[in-house]
Coordinates of C-alpha atoms in Angstrom, one line a residue:
M1 CA -34.0 21.0 11.8
P2 CA -31.4 18.7 10.3
V3 CA -29.5 19.3 7.0
S4 CA -31.9 18.7 4.0
V5 CA -31.0 15.8 1.8
F6 CA -31.2 15.5 -1.9
S7 CA -30.9 12.5 -4.1
R8 CA -29.1 12.0 -7.3
S9 CA -29.5 9.0 -9.6
T10 CA -26.4 7.1 -10.6
S11 CA -25.4 3.8 -12.2
P12 CA -22.9 1.1 -11.1
H13 CA -19.2 1.3 -12.2
A14 CA -17.5 -2.0 -12.8
G15 CA -14.4 -3.0 -10.9
Q16 CA -15.0 -1.1 -7.6
K17 CA -13.5 -3.9 -5.6
T18 CA -11.7 -2.8 -2.5
G19 CA -8.2 -4.3 -2.1
T20 CA -6.0 -4.7 0.9
S21 CA -5.1 -1.0 0.8
G22 CA -8.5 0.5 -0.4
L23 CA -9.6 1.3 -3.9
R24 CA -6.9 2.7 -6.3
K25 CA -7.4 3.8 -10.0
K26 CA -6.1 6.5 -12.3
T27 CA -7.3 10.0 -11.2
S28 CA -9.2 10.4 -14.4
V29 CA -11.4 7.5 -13.4
F30 CA -12.2 8.9 -9.9
T31 CA -13.1 12.2 -11.4
S32 CA -15.5 10.8 -14.0
D33 CA -19.3 10.2 -13.6
N34 CA -19.8 9.8 -9.9
Y35 CA -17.1 7.2 -9.6
L36 CA -15.9 8.5 -6.2
A37 CA -19.4 9.3 -5.0
N38 CA -20.6 5.8 -5.8
W39 CA -17.9 4.1 -3.7
V40 CA -18.4 6.4 -0.7
Q41 CA -22.1 6.0 -0.9
A42 CA -21.7 2.2 -1.2
L43 CA -19.5 2.4 2.0
F44 CA -22.2 4.3 3.9
S45 CA -24.9 2.1 2.6
S46 CA -23.1 -0.9 3.6
L47 CA -22.8 0.2 7.1
G48 CA -26.4 1.0 7.4
S49 CA -27.8 2.3 10.7
E50 CA -24.4 1.7 12.3
I51 CA -23.2 5.1 11.1
D52 CA -26.2 7.2 12.3
G53 CA -25.0 10.0 14.6
Q54 CA -21.3 8.9 14.3
T55 CA -18.1 11.0 14.1
I56 CA -15.5 10.0 11.4
C57 CA -12.2 11.6 10.4
L58 CA -11.2 12.6 6.9
G59 CA -7.8 13.5 5.3
G60 CA -5.2 12.3 3.0
D61 CA -1.7 12.7 1.5
G62 CA -2.1 15.9 -0.3
R63 CA -2.3 14.6 -3.9
Y64 CA -4.1 16.0 -6.8
F65 CA -8.0 15.9 -6.4
N66 CA -7.9 15.4 -2.7
R67 CA -9.4 18.9 -1.8
E68 CA -12.3 18.5 -4.3
A69 CA -12.9 14.9 -3.2
A70 CA -13.0 16.1 0.4
Q71 CA -16.0 18.3 -0.4
I72 CA -17.9 15.5 -2.2
I73 CA -17.3 13.3 0.8
L74 CA -18.4 15.8 3.3
K75 CA -21.7 16.3 1.5
L76 CA -22.3 12.5 1.2
A77 CA -21.5 12.2 5.0
A78 CA -24.0 14.9 5.8
G79 CA -26.7 13.1 3.6
N80 CA -26.1 9.6 5.2
G81 CA -26.5 10.3 8.9
I82 CA -22.9 11.1 9.9
S83 CA -23.1 13.9 12.6
R84 CA -19.5 15.1 12.7
V85 CA -16.5 14.9 10.4
I86 CA -12.9 15.8 11.7
V87 CA -10.9 16.9 8.8
G88 CA -7.1 17.5 8.7
K89 CA -6.3 21.2 7.8
S90 CA -6.3 21.5 3.9
A91 CA -7.4 17.8 3.8
I92 CA -3.9 16.7 5.0
L93 CA -3.7 13.7 7.3
A94 CA -1.0 11.0 7.1
T95 CA -2.4 7.4 7.3
P96 CA -0.8 6.6 10.7
A97 CA -2.0 10.0 12.0
A98 CA -5.7 9.1 11.0
S99 CA -5.3 5.8 12.8
A100 CA -4.1 7.8 15.8
L101 CA -6.9 10.2 15.6
I102 CA -9.5 7.5 15.4
R103 CA -8.1 5.7 18.5
A104 CA -7.5 8.9 20.6
R105 CA -11.0 10.3 19.9
S106 CA -12.9 6.9 19.8
L107 CA -14.2 7.7 16.4
F108 CA -16.4 5.4 14.4
G109 CA -13.7 5.3 11.7
G110 CA -12.1 7.5 9.0
L111 CA -11.7 7.9 5.2
I112 CA -8.2 8.3 4.0
M113 CA -7.5 9.8 0.5
S114 CA -4.4 8.3 -0.8
A115 CA -2.9 5.9 -3.3
S116 CA 0.1 5.5 -0.9
H117 CA 3.4 5.3 -2.7
N118 CA 2.0 5.7 -6.2
P119 CA 2.5 8.9 -8.2
G120 CA 0.0 11.7 -8.1
G121 CA -1.4 14.1 -10.5
P122 CA -4.2 14.5 -13.2
S123 CA -2.7 11.5 -15.3
E124 CA -1.5 9.6 -12.3
D125 CA -3.1 7.7 -9.4
W126 CA -5.8 8.4 -6.7
G127 CA -7.2 6.2 -4.0
I128 CA -9.4 6.0 -1.0
K129 CA -9.8 3.6 1.9
F130 CA -11.9 3.3 5.1
N131 CA -10.4 2.6 8.4
Y132 CA -12.6 1.3 11.3
K133 CA -13.0 1.7 14.9
S134 CA -9.6 0.6 16.1
G135 CA -7.8 2.8 13.4
E136 CA -7.3 -0.4 11.3
P137 CA -8.0 -0.8 7.6
A138 CA -11.5 -2.0 7.1
P139 CA -12.0 -5.8 7.6
E140 CA -13.1 -7.9 4.7
R141 CA -16.7 -8.2 6.0
I142 CA -17.0 -4.4 5.4
T143 CA -15.1 -4.3 2.1
N144 CA -17.1 -7.1 0.7
E145 CA -20.3 -5.4 1.5
I146 CA -19.1 -2.3 -0.1
F147 CA -18.4 -4.1 -3.3
K148 CA -21.9 -5.6 -3.3
F149 CA -23.4 -2.2 -3.0
T150 CA -21.2 -0.8 -5.8
E151 CA -22.7 -3.4 -8.2
T152 CA -26.3 -2.3 -7.5
I153 CA -26.1 1.3 -6.6
S154 CA -28.8 3.6 -8.1
E155 CA -28.9 6.6 -5.7
L156 CA -26.6 9.1 -4.1
K157 CA -27.7 10.9 -0.9
F158 CA -26.1 14.4 -0.5
G159 CA -26.5 16.9 2.4
D160 CA -27.5 20.2 1.0
I161 CA -24.4 22.1 2.3
P162 CA -22.0 24.5 0.8
D163 CA -18.2 23.7 0.4
V164 CA -16.4 24.1 3.7
D165 CA -13.2 26.2 4.1
L166 CA -10.7 23.4 5.0
A167 CA -7.7 25.8 5.1
V168 CA -8.6 27.2 8.5
V169 CA -8.7 25.4 11.8
G170 CA -12.1 25.6 13.5
T171 CA -15.6 24.3 13.5
T172 CA -18.4 24.9 10.9
E173 CA -21.8 24.0 12.3
F174 CA -24.8 23.1 10.2
D175 CA -28.2 21.8 11.5
G176 CA -27.3 18.3 12.8
F177 CA -23.9 18.1 11.0
T178 CA -20.5 19.5 12.0
V179 CA -17.3 19.8 10.2
E180 CA -14.2 20.2 12.6
V181 CA -10.9 21.3 10.9
V182 CA -7.9 20.4 13.0
E183 CA -4.1 20.4 12.5
C184 CA -2.8 17.3 10.9
T185 CA -0.5 16.8 13.9
A186 CA -3.4 16.6 16.3
E187 CA -3.3 13.5 18.5
Y188 CA -0.4 11.9 16.4
V189 CA 2.5 14.0 17.6
P190 CA 1.5 13.8 21.3
L191 CA 1.2 10.1 20.8
L192 CA 4.8 9.9 19.4
Q193 CA 5.8 11.9 22.4
Q194 CA 4.4 9.3 24.7
V195 CA 6.1 6.4 22.8
F196 CA 9.6 7.9 22.6
D197 CA 11.9 9.6 25.0
F198 CA 11.9 13.0 23.2
D199 CA 14.5 14.4 25.8
M200 CA 16.9 11.6 24.9
L201 CA 16.2 12.2 21.2
K202 CA 16.8 15.9 21.4
A203 CA 20.1 15.5 23.2
F204 CA 21.2 13.2 20.5
L205 CA 20.0 15.3 17.5
S206 CA 21.6 18.4 18.8
R207 CA 25.0 16.9 19.0
P208 CA 27.5 18.7 16.7
D209 CA 29.0 15.4 15.7
F210 CA 25.7 13.8 14.3
R211 CA 23.9 14.7 11.1
M212 CA 20.7 13.3 9.7
K213 CA 18.7 13.8 6.5
F214 CA 15.1 13.0 6.2
D215 CA 13.5 13.2 2.8
A216 CA 9.7 13.7 2.7
M217 CA 9.6 13.2 -1.0
H218 CA 7.2 16.2 -1.4
A219 CA 4.6 14.0 0.3
V220 CA 2.5 14.1 3.4
T221 CA 5.3 13.7 6.0
G222 CA 6.5 17.1 4.8
A223 CA 3.6 18.4 7.0
Y224 CA 5.1 16.6 10.0
A225 CA 8.9 16.4 9.7
P226 CA 9.9 20.0 10.4
K227 CA 7.8 20.1 13.6
I228 CA 9.0 16.7 14.9
F229 CA 12.7 16.8 13.9
C230 CA 13.4 20.5 14.0
E231 CA 11.0 22.2 16.2
L232 CA 10.7 19.5 18.9
L233 CA 13.9 17.6 18.7
G234 CA 16.3 20.5 17.8
A235 CA 17.7 19.2 14.5
P236 CA 19.0 21.8 12.1
E237 CA 16.5 22.9 9.5
S238 CA 18.8 21.5 6.8
S239 CA 18.0 18.0 8.3
V240 CA 14.8 17.8 6.4
V241 CA 14.2 18.2 2.8
N242 CA 11.4 18.1 0.2
C243 CA 8.9 19.0 2.9
G244 CA 6.6 21.1 0.7
V245 CA 3.5 18.8 0.2
L246 CA 2.9 19.0 -3.5
E247 CA -0.2 17.6 -5.4
D248 CA 2.1 15.8 -7.9
F249 CA 4.8 15.1 -5.3
G250 CA 7.1 17.3 -7.4
G251 CA 6.8 15.0 -10.3
G252 CA 8.5 12.2 -8.4
H253 CA 7.4 8.7 -7.3
P254 CA 6.9 8.9 -3.5
D255 CA 8.1 5.4 -2.9
P256 CA 11.0 5.3 -0.4
N257 CA 13.4 2.8 -1.9
L258 CA 16.7 2.7 -3.5
T259 CA 15.4 3.5 -6.9
Y260 CA 12.8 6.3 -6.2
A261 CA 14.5 7.9 -3.3
K262 CA 17.7 8.3 -5.3
E263 CA 18.3 11.8 -4.2
L264 CA 18.5 10.7 -0.7
V265 CA 20.6 7.6 -1.6
D266 CA 23.1 9.7 -3.4
I267 CA 23.5 12.1 -0.4
L268 CA 24.1 9.2 2.0
Y269 CA 26.6 7.4 -0.3
S270 CA 28.5 10.5 -1.1
G271 CA 31.5 9.6 1.0
A272 CA 33.1 10.7 4.2
D273 CA 31.1 13.9 4.5
A274 CA 27.8 12.1 4.1
P275 CA 25.2 12.4 6.9
D276 CA 25.4 9.8 9.6
F277 CA 21.7 8.9 9.3
G278 CA 19.1 9.0 6.4
A279 CA 15.4 8.2 6.1
A280 CA 12.5 8.8 3.8
S281 CA 8.8 8.3 3.9
D282 CA 6.2 7.7 1.1
G283 CA 3.1 9.4 -0.1
D284 CA 0.8 8.8 2.8
G285 CA 3.5 8.5 5.5
D286 CA 3.1 4.9 6.3
R287 CA 6.4 3.5 4.7
N288 CA 9.9 4.2 5.5
M289 CA 13.5 3.7 4.3
I290 CA 16.5 3.7 6.7
L291 CA 20.0 4.4 5.7
G292 CA 23.3 4.9 7.4
K293 CA 26.4 6.4 6.0
G294 CA 26.9 4.4 2.8
F295 CA 24.7 1.7 4.3
F296 CA 21.2 0.5 3.4
V297 CA 19.0 -1.4 6.0
S298 CA 16.6 -3.7 4.3
P299 CA 13.0 -3.5 5.7
S300 CA 13.1 -7.1 6.8
D301 CA 16.2 -6.4 8.8
S302 CA 14.8 -3.2 10.1
V303 CA 11.9 -4.6 11.9
A304 CA 14.0 -7.3 13.4
M305 CA 16.6 -4.8 14.6
I306 CA 14.0 -2.4 16.1
A307 CA 12.4 -5.4 17.9
A308 CA 15.7 -6.7 19.3
N309 CA 16.5 -3.2 20.8
A310 CA 13.0 -1.9 21.7
Q311 CA 12.7 -2.7 25.2
E312 CA 16.1 -1.1 26.1
C313 CA 15.7 2.0 23.8
I314 CA 12.0 2.9 23.5
P315 CA 10.0 3.7 26.8
Y316 CA 6.7 2.4 25.3
F317 CA 8.3 -1.1 25.4
K318 CA 10.0 -0.9 28.8
D319 CA 7.9 -3.9 30.1
G320 CA 8.8 -6.0 27.0
L321 CA 7.1 -7.1 23.8
K322 CA 3.8 -9.0 23.7
G323 CA 4.9 -10.7 20.5
V324 CA 6.0 -9.8 17.0
A325 CA 4.7 -10.6 13.4
R326 CA 5.7 -10.2 9.8
S327 CA 4.0 -10.8 6.5
M328 CA 4.8 -14.1 4.8
P329 CA 7.0 -12.5 2.0
T330 CA 9.1 -10.6 4.4
G331 CA 12.6 -11.9 5.3
G332 CA 12.8 -14.1 8.3
A333 CA 15.2 -12.0 10.5
L334 CA 12.3 -11.2 12.8
D335 CA 11.8 -15.1 13.4
K336 CA 15.2 -15.4 14.7
V337 CA 14.8 -12.5 17.1
A338 CA 11.6 -14.0 18.3
A339 CA 13.2 -17.3 18.9
K340 CA 16.2 -16.1 20.8
M341 CA 14.1 -13.7 22.9
N342 CA 11.3 -16.3 23.5
L343 CA 8.6 -14.1 21.9
P344 CA 5.4 -15.2 20.4
F345 CA 5.8 -15.0 16.7
Y346 CA 3.2 -14.8 13.8
E347 CA 3.5 -15.0 10.0
V348 CA 0.6 -13.4 8.3
P349 CA -0.5 -12.6 4.7
T350 CA 0.4 -9.2 3.3
G351 CA -2.1 -6.5 4.5
W352 CA -2.0 -4.6 7.7
K353 CA -5.4 -5.7 8.8
F354 CA -4.0 -9.0 9.7
F355 CA -1.6 -7.4 12.2
G356 CA -4.5 -5.4 13.6
N357 CA -6.4 -8.4 14.8
L358 CA -3.3 -9.6 16.7
M359 CA -2.7 -6.2 18.2
D360 CA -6.3 -5.9 19.4
D361 CA -6.1 -9.3 20.9
G362 CA -3.0 -8.3 22.8
R363 CA -0.7 -10.7 20.9
C364 CA 1.6 -8.4 19.0
S365 CA 3.7 -5.3 19.8
I366 CA 6.0 -4.8 16.7
C367 CA 5.3 -6.0 13.1
G368 CA 6.5 -5.3 9.6
E369 CA 6.4 -5.9 6.0
E370 CA 9.2 -6.1 3.5
S371 CA 7.5 -3.4 1.4
F372 CA 8.9 -0.8 3.7
G373 CA 6.2 -0.9 6.3
T374 CA 7.1 -1.0 10.0
S375 CA 5.0 -0.3 13.0
S376 CA 3.8 -1.1 16.5
D377 CA 0.5 -1.3 18.4
H378 CA 0.6 2.4 19.2
V379 CA -1.7 2.6 16.0
R380 CA -3.2 0.1 13.6
E381 CA -1.3 1.2 10.5
K382 CA 2.2 1.1 9.2
D383 CA 4.0 4.2 10.5
G384 CA 7.0 5.7 8.7
L385 CA 7.9 8.3 11.2
W386 CA 7.6 5.8 14.0
A387 CA 10.3 3.6 12.4
V388 CA 12.5 6.7 11.9
L389 CA 12.2 7.6 15.5
S390 CA 12.8 4.1 16.5
W391 CA 16.1 3.9 14.7
L392 CA 17.1 7.4 16.1
S393 CA 16.2 6.1 19.6
I394 CA 18.5 3.2 19.1
L395 CA 21.3 5.3 17.9
A396 CA 20.6 7.8 20.9
K397 CA 20.6 5.1 23.6
R398 CA 23.7 3.4 22.2
N399 CA 25.6 6.6 22.2
E400 CA 24.6 7.9 25.6
G401 CA 27.5 9.3 27.5
K402 CA 29.9 9.6 24.6
A403 CA 31.8 12.8 24.5
A404 CA 31.7 15.1 21.5
G405 CA 34.3 13.8 19.0
E406 CA 34.3 10.3 20.4
K407 CA 33.4 7.6 17.8
L408 CA 29.7 7.2 17.7
V409 CA 27.9 3.8 17.2
T410 CA 26.5 3.9 13.7
V411 CA 23.6 2.3 11.7
E412 CA 26.2 -0.1 10.1
D413 CA 27.6 -0.9 13.6
I414 CA 24.1 -1.9 14.9
A415 CA 23.3 -4.0 11.8
K416 CA 26.6 -5.9 11.9
E417 CA 26.3 -6.5 15.5
H418 CA 22.8 -7.9 15.0
W419 CA 24.0 -10.3 12.1
A420 CA 26.7 -11.5 14.4
K421 CA 24.2 -12.3 17.1
F422 CA 21.3 -13.7 15.1
G423 CA 22.7 -14.6 11.7
R424 CA 21.8 -12.8 8.5
N425 CA 18.8 -13.4 6.3
F426 CA 20.0 -12.2 2.8
F427 CA 16.8 -10.9 1.2
S428 CA 15.9 -9.2 -2.1
R429 CA 12.6 -8.3 -3.9
Y430 CA 12.3 -7.9 -7.7
D431 CA 9.4 -5.8 -8.8
Y432 CA 8.2 -6.0 -12.4
E433 CA 5.8 -3.2 -12.7
G434 CA 3.1 -2.5 -15.3
V435 CA 3.1 -6.1 -16.7
E436 CA 0.1 -7.0 -18.9
S437 CA -2.4 -8.7 -16.6
E438 CA -2.8 -11.6 -19.1
K439 CA 0.9 -12.3 -19.1
A440 CA 1.2 -12.0 -15.5
N441 CA -1.6 -14.4 -14.7
A442 CA -0.2 -16.8 -17.3
M443 CA 3.2 -16.8 -15.5
M444 CA 1.5 -17.4 -12.1
D445 CA -0.4 -20.2 -13.5
H446 CA 2.7 -21.8 -14.7
V447 CA 4.2 -21.5 -11.3
R448 CA 1.2 -23.1 -9.7
S449 CA 1.6 -26.0 -12.0
V450 CA 5.2 -26.4 -10.9
I451 CA 4.0 -26.4 -7.2
A452 CA 1.3 -29.0 -8.0
S453 CA 3.9 -31.5 -9.3
A454 CA 6.7 -30.7 -6.9
K455 CA 7.5 -32.9 -3.9
K456 CA 9.7 -32.9 -0.9
G457 CA 13.4 -33.7 -2.0
D458 CA 13.1 -32.3 -5.5
K459 CA 16.2 -30.5 -6.6
F460 CA 16.0 -27.0 -7.9
G461 CA 19.6 -26.2 -9.0
E462 CA 21.6 -26.7 -5.8
F463 CA 18.7 -26.4 -3.4
E464 CA 16.6 -29.3 -2.1
L465 CA 13.0 -28.6 -1.7
D466 CA 11.2 -28.9 1.6
F467 CA 7.8 -27.8 0.5
A468 CA 6.0 -25.6 -2.0
D469 CA 2.5 -24.2 -1.6
D470 CA 0.1 -21.3 -2.0
F471 CA 0.3 -19.7 1.4
E472 CA -2.9 -20.0 3.5
Y473 CA -3.5 -18.2 6.9
T474 CA -5.9 -19.1 9.7
D475 CA -6.4 -16.1 12.0
P476 CA -5.7 -17.2 15.5
V477 CA -8.1 -14.6 16.8
D478 CA -11.2 -15.0 14.8
G479 CA -10.6 -18.2 12.9
S480 CA -11.0 -16.6 9.5
V481 CA -9.0 -18.0 6.6
A482 CA -7.1 -16.2 3.9
S483 CA -6.0 -18.4 1.0
K484 CA -3.9 -17.9 -2.2
Q485 CA -1.7 -15.4 -0.4
G486 CA 1.6 -16.2 -2.3
L487 CA 3.3 -18.9 -4.3
R488 CA 6.3 -20.1 -2.2
F489 CA 9.1 -22.6 -2.6
V490 CA 10.9 -23.3 0.8
F491 CA 14.1 -25.4 0.8
T492 CA 15.7 -27.5 3.4
D493 CA 18.4 -24.9 4.2
S494 CA 15.6 -22.3 5.0
S495 CA 16.3 -20.6 1.6
R496 CA 13.0 -19.7 -0.2
F497 CA 11.6 -17.8 -3.2
I498 CA 8.0 -16.5 -3.5
F499 CA 5.9 -14.9 -6.3
R500 CA 2.9 -12.6 -5.7
L501 CA 0.9 -10.3 -7.9
S502 CA 0.6 -6.9 -6.0
G503 CA -2.7 -5.2 -5.6
T504 CA -1.2 -1.8 -4.9
G505 CA -1.0 -0.4 -8.5
S506 CA -3.7 1.3 -10.4
S507 CA -3.3 -0.4 -13.8
G508 CA -1.7 -3.5 -15.2
A509 CA -0.1 -5.9 -12.7
T510 CA 3.1 -5.9 -10.6
I511 CA 4.8 -9.2 -10.2
R512 CA 6.9 -9.5 -7.1
M513 CA 9.6 -12.0 -6.6
Y514 CA 11.1 -12.4 -3.1
I515 CA 14.3 -14.3 -2.6
E516 CA 15.8 -15.2 0.7
Q517 CA 18.8 -17.1 2.2
Y518 CA 19.9 -17.5 5.7
E519 CA 23.6 -17.3 6.7
T520 CA 25.5 -17.7 9.9
D521 CA 29.1 -18.0 8.6
P522 CA 30.9 -14.9 9.9
S523 CA 33.1 -14.6 6.7
K524 CA 29.9 -14.3 4.5
L525 CA 27.8 -11.9 6.7
E526 CA 28.9 -8.7 4.9
M527 CA 28.5 -9.9 1.4
D528 CA 26.4 -8.0 -1.0
A529 CA 23.0 -9.4 -1.0
Q530 CA 22.7 -9.6 -4.8
V531 CA 26.0 -11.6 -4.7
A532 CA 24.9 -13.9 -2.0
L533 CA 21.6 -14.6 -3.6
K534 CA 22.6 -14.9 -7.1
S535 CA 22.2 -18.7 -7.6
L536 CA 18.8 -18.6 -5.8
I537 CA 17.7 -15.8 -8.0
D538 CA 18.7 -17.7 -11.1
V539 CA 16.7 -20.8 -9.9
A540 CA 13.6 -18.6 -9.2
L541 CA 13.8 -17.0 -12.6
E542 CA 14.2 -20.3 -14.4
T543 CA 11.4 -22.0 -12.4
S544 CA 8.9 -19.2 -13.1
K545 CA 10.0 -18.6 -16.8
L546 CA 9.3 -15.1 -16.0
E547 CA 11.1 -13.6 -19.0
E548 CA 9.5 -16.1 -21.3
F549 CA 6.0 -15.2 -20.2
T550 CA 6.4 -11.3 -19.6
G551 CA 9.2 -10.3 -22.1
R552 CA 11.0 -8.6 -19.1
D553 CA 14.6 -9.3 -18.8
K554 CA 15.1 -7.1 -15.8
P555 CA 13.0 -5.8 -12.9
T556 CA 11.7 -2.3 -12.6
V557 CA 12.9 -2.0 -9.0
I558 CA 15.3 -4.1 -7.0
T559 CA 15.1 -3.9 -3.2

């Protein structure tokens, strides 16, 4: 006899529109008046009979409310025809690990409880998203249907089951419904072992003359880093820090950039005794930051440098790359690698689902976004630990055969050699967080008016305009069109600046300004990016009248 189902009446909540990275709001919103249950029920209702008898996975980044939310989701799954839910132990499951689990076990999909790099806690942020059969973020046809159901929902269907102990690995059987609790590393760590040469990495990380520091920022990769770096690869326990997964991320902001990962930055910039390599990951483990001793690798450079070295250094790519892709705002360093290596190249809107289509069609091996997201087609999500292991693999390969005490090739060496070969795309991003939505939209409308009247040859300071537009993308796989993806000004020397409103926050608006300038002059390749880009930054700020519209005289974060 199947699990008995009971109904509970409910009413719609406004604004449950799923964005590129799921639905994110303040925790207090999700914990109120069926808000979470409404969205999950809308998801299941939108999928209809497609979910009957299916298996999904469930987990998240360890933030506040995840454990309670998991029990609500399990009951809704039982009440809506799902037959089995595979849950990460203690409801912990990194986003790339969920993607790996979906793919390895041929699951129907998975629910990931995370607000990514946003803070966690009772007064902070919470989020949820659905990943589909290939492990990729739900396509728009699904998210659009979810939103339609949230606008008319009147009934919630719960399975009449008790709370399940998610702290113990094992299986709990009900009539026609099963909850399987697995280690959060299941399928994911074995996949990484297939992608990378763990023997080579272990030999390198065990060297007495190499030191690394990985900062999990009290977020989900704290459940993975000790096993991968210390237990499997032999790095000293001191190589990983802040690995206790805390519901409020230790009161920090788990965003691996130069501002919020200041503790790690200070360690890597502490002088001659600093570690040789540093890295950090975010709330749900899909983002990364890469540092050398006193040296920062921008995300736009990082994906290009990984792509340039992948075939030689990472066994998964031993037969070469199918193609590469980046999001439109990301710096063009990857373009230069693709051109020189004769690789297919794609420029897509922001949002990992666009990469997933290319990967599923066999067109793309490595991709990245300037927002510290880098990955490959081993999963269908950004993967912070994959990026870290990629860099360690490059370092390990480049230092094979070097005797102890012999000078090692460093992160900085690899970056400078890359710039000498491909040129350097100076890149920076200015984030203005928590801007009043009305003011942010007014500024964007002004920029649109400038674009509408701009023409080729117009002068913006010292820069001559090639074109200005609102980026539109036609997917080469399914022909779908994504419009209004970013306001961009591209100049005749390949310099450009771009403005976008970010959808990753839970309140207000984040204005993102991207600035890029390409340089091949050897005497200028090692300039500080902010110095190299100053004149273009000034032009972008003047063109947008950002300070005039928002009252902000400086950004919240500079990358």
